[in-house]
XYZ file of C-alpha atoms in Angstrom:
251
model
C 98.287 100.528 92.250
C 94.646 101.806 92.154
C 92.218 101.657 94.846
C 89.529 98.873 93.339
C 91.520 96.348 95.491
C 92.325 96.975 99.424
C 95.430 95.737 100.546
C 96.400 93.347 103.033
C 97.659 95.546 105.462
C 94.013 97.581 105.434
C 91.970 94.159 105.192
C 94.504 92.552 108.806
C 93.620 95.842 110.338
C 89.804 95.765 109.377
C 89.992 92.475 110.704
C 91.336 93.129 113.836
C 88.858 96.105 114.135
C 85.790 95.161 117.303
C 82.952 96.595 115.245
C 81.473 97.150 119.181
C 84.294 99.128 120.618
C 86.259 100.503 117.757
C 89.281 99.473 119.397
C 91.713 96.619 117.778
C 92.335 93.091 119.042
C 95.901 91.958 119.620
C 97.402 95.800 119.249
C 100.765 95.168 120.357
C 101.712 92.498 117.918
C 99.282 93.604 114.916
C 102.112 96.559 114.277
C 104.236 93.443 113.540
C 101.493 91.802 111.484
C 101.316 94.860 109.372
C 104.804 95.231 108.644
C 104.864 91.403 107.239
C 101.795 92.507 105.583
C 103.496 94.961 103.575
C 105.777 92.934 102.822
C 103.740 90.185 101.021
C 101.664 93.077 99.509
C 104.708 94.485 97.547
C 105.830 90.749 96.946
C 102.578 90.378 94.963
C 103.073 93.899 93.343
C 106.319 92.673 91.737
C 108.263 95.131 94.357
C 110.153 92.436 96.214
C 110.996 88.658 96.485
C 112.030 86.197 99.034
C 115.750 85.282 99.014
C 115.865 82.372 101.673
C 114.344 83.799 104.751
C 115.937 87.649 103.424
C 113.942 90.154 101.482
C 115.235 91.583 98.176
C 114.065 94.695 96.089
C 113.960 94.056 92.320
C 111.767 96.735 91.373
C 112.263 100.253 92.889
C 109.146 101.489 90.901
C 106.709 102.885 93.295
C 103.635 101.271 93.660
C 101.242 104.694 94.037
C 99.962 103.470 97.632
C 102.175 105.873 100.059
C 102.517 103.909 103.149
C 103.495 100.890 100.408
C 105.768 102.793 99.027
C 107.386 104.502 102.126
C 108.399 100.490 103.056
C 109.736 100.063 99.752
C 111.858 103.217 99.542
C 113.239 101.890 103.274
C 114.002 98.495 102.041
C 115.374 100.077 98.686
C 118.006 101.905 100.932
C 119.013 98.894 102.861
C 120.973 97.930 99.504
C 121.421 94.325 100.291
C 118.831 91.581 101.277
C 117.027 92.119 104.692
C 115.910 89.385 106.543
C 112.679 89.040 107.206
C 112.964 89.270 110.946
C 114.694 92.035 111.212
C 112.970 94.124 108.891
C 109.591 93.236 111.039
C 110.815 93.453 114.438
C 113.041 96.690 113.699
C 112.397 100.127 115.433
C 110.127 101.524 112.714
C 106.552 100.489 114.243
C 103.604 101.961 115.109
C 102.057 100.910 112.079
C 98.499 100.328 113.707
C 97.795 104.609 114.160
C 99.329 105.041 111.093
C 97.167 102.409 109.370
C 94.246 103.626 111.113
C 95.041 107.286 109.615
C 95.336 105.743 106.084
C 91.746 104.104 106.292
C 90.461 107.334 107.581
C 92.158 109.111 104.614
C 90.650 106.232 102.795
C 87.035 106.784 104.142
C 86.617 103.290 105.516
C 86.731 104.365 109.056
C 85.823 107.307 110.506
C 86.927 108.473 114.104
C 85.098 109.129 117.236
C 87.064 111.317 119.685
C 85.990 110.401 123.815
C 87.541 110.369 127.072
C 89.117 107.621 129.613
C 88.083 107.635 133.234
C 86.564 111.496 131.946
C 90.065 112.883 131.507
C 92.729 111.122 128.893
C 91.271 111.858 125.047
C 90.892 108.534 123.214
C 90.140 108.063 119.422
C 88.161 105.029 118.305
C 87.775 104.011 114.700
C 84.626 102.873 113.331
C 83.814 101.157 109.768
C 81.815 103.048 107.391
C 81.006 100.142 105.723
C 80.653 96.963 107.288
C 80.188 95.320 104.318
C 83.733 95.663 103.331
C 84.456 93.806 106.920
C 82.083 90.944 106.021
C 83.531 90.167 102.913
C 86.824 89.782 104.205
C 85.788 87.603 107.000
C 83.901 85.508 104.652
C 86.567 84.590 102.521
C 88.479 83.616 105.874
C 85.278 81.300 106.966
C 85.029 80.122 103.255
C 89.176 79.021 102.792
C 88.520 77.160 106.551
C 85.318 75.677 105.646
C 85.206 74.383 102.265
C 89.198 73.108 102.429
C 89.340 74.325 98.668
C 92.733 76.205 98.545
C 92.499 80.059 98.892
C 94.057 82.642 96.821
C 97.322 83.817 97.684
C 95.944 86.739 99.247
C 93.646 84.840 101.340
C 96.261 82.575 102.299
C 98.623 85.724 103.534
C 95.604 87.223 105.451
C 94.940 84.265 107.315
C 98.650 83.191 107.755
C 99.149 86.817 109.372
C 95.778 86.639 111.301
C 96.912 83.708 112.624
C 100.337 84.815 113.379
C 99.077 88.178 115.384
C 96.826 86.345 117.494
C 93.471 87.101 115.846
C 91.998 83.744 115.776
C 90.461 83.625 119.066
C 88.765 87.031 118.454
C 87.738 86.031 115.338
C 86.454 82.336 116.123
C 86.191 82.735 120.128
C 85.939 79.724 122.392
C 85.727 75.799 122.630
C 83.422 76.237 119.573
C 86.343 77.614 117.378
C 88.499 75.623 117.950
C 88.823 73.825 115.149
C 88.279 77.042 112.898
C 91.581 78.604 114.618
C 93.221 75.516 113.565
C 92.010 75.221 110.153
C 93.059 79.326 110.104
C 96.656 78.063 111.096
C 96.831 75.145 108.371
C 96.069 77.991 105.907
C 99.914 79.403 106.652
C 101.290 76.711 103.879
C 99.174 78.039 101.064
C 101.389 81.168 100.452
C 105.171 80.979 100.375
C 105.831 84.821 101.023
C 102.673 84.792 103.486
C 104.094 81.887 105.499
C 107.747 83.596 105.513
C 106.349 86.811 106.776
C 103.977 84.895 109.681
C 106.706 82.863 111.094
C 108.782 85.949 111.074
C 106.161 87.740 113.039
C 105.533 84.857 115.334
C 109.599 84.545 115.653
C 109.842 88.208 116.626
C 107.288 87.689 119.393
C 108.906 84.219 120.548
C 112.524 86.395 121.099
C 113.912 84.244 117.882
C 114.601 87.169 115.694
C 118.519 86.870 116.317
C 118.249 83.278 115.192
C 117.959 82.179 111.340
C 115.418 79.755 110.619
C 116.880 76.598 109.627
C 116.973 75.650 106.096
C 114.613 78.969 105.230
C 111.228 77.021 106.755
C 110.332 75.685 109.806
C 107.165 73.809 111.668
C 104.385 76.261 112.668
C 105.110 77.914 115.466
C 102.149 78.344 118.153
C 99.651 81.167 118.343
C 101.126 84.378 120.116
C 99.297 83.816 122.646
C 100.566 80.617 123.632
C 104.358 81.960 124.027
C 105.700 82.662 127.465
C 105.450 85.990 129.169
C 108.858 86.837 128.674
C 108.852 86.477 124.934
C 105.577 88.549 124.550
C 107.921 91.313 126.667
C 110.373 91.094 124.489
C 108.379 91.786 121.814
C 106.567 94.616 123.402
C 109.696 96.272 124.019
C 110.930 96.393 120.415
C 108.050 98.680 119.520
C 107.764 102.911 120.078
C 105.475 103.677 123.056
C 102.689 105.781 121.535
C 100.985 106.571 125.114
C 98.317 103.091 124.239
C 95.760 102.016 126.511
C 94.579 98.707 126.719
C 91.565 98.421 123.828
C 91.752 102.246 123.345
C 94.184 104.410 120.686
C 95.058 107.115 122.520
C 96.088 110.586 120.788
C 98.114 113.137 123.105
């Protein structure tokens, strides 16, 4: 897989990156979204395919992208199709830090070291080319405002952005309400993106143990609308990286 095209995990992370603060919106659910974005990208590359609510490897040949190939190898080692919710909610998360380091190696962001409260070391990330983030945002805006069915990549990105709760980050306030609603509706334009987006929301709502009926279901509410207990359950499934709110902390 060449570097002429940005992957969906990269684009999702760039969407979540605040250009002013250098921190990521929705840091806890973003790990889940990045795991789902990897599945979509591998499906677009012809390496995996949906099998009901499960994911099956159909071609084990590496893509050339180290982060994607690591996920592909883990899926291959499972030996049989795995439920999307079990994969996304599994213990192999921490993808936000992995992808931030990946974007830094690719030259898309640069790290800025600092301290919190004058003691705790922190690392924030700034985009090296804001035109890239503007281009990604413009694609979403176009899909939302024109009503023209988006391409599968943009549809999947929109579905994942909704699933991890980026709607209020991208389209804040009462004036952004209709845009957030349209962002949610874009989930129907890509079957694989819809499958993983629903799986992301199911994990956050604590429904990973229950199969989705008929392999489909109504679009779930945005993560921010779930119960406090459901969000806590999702957070408890992720490893602790010593992060604090709105800062990436390196020990």
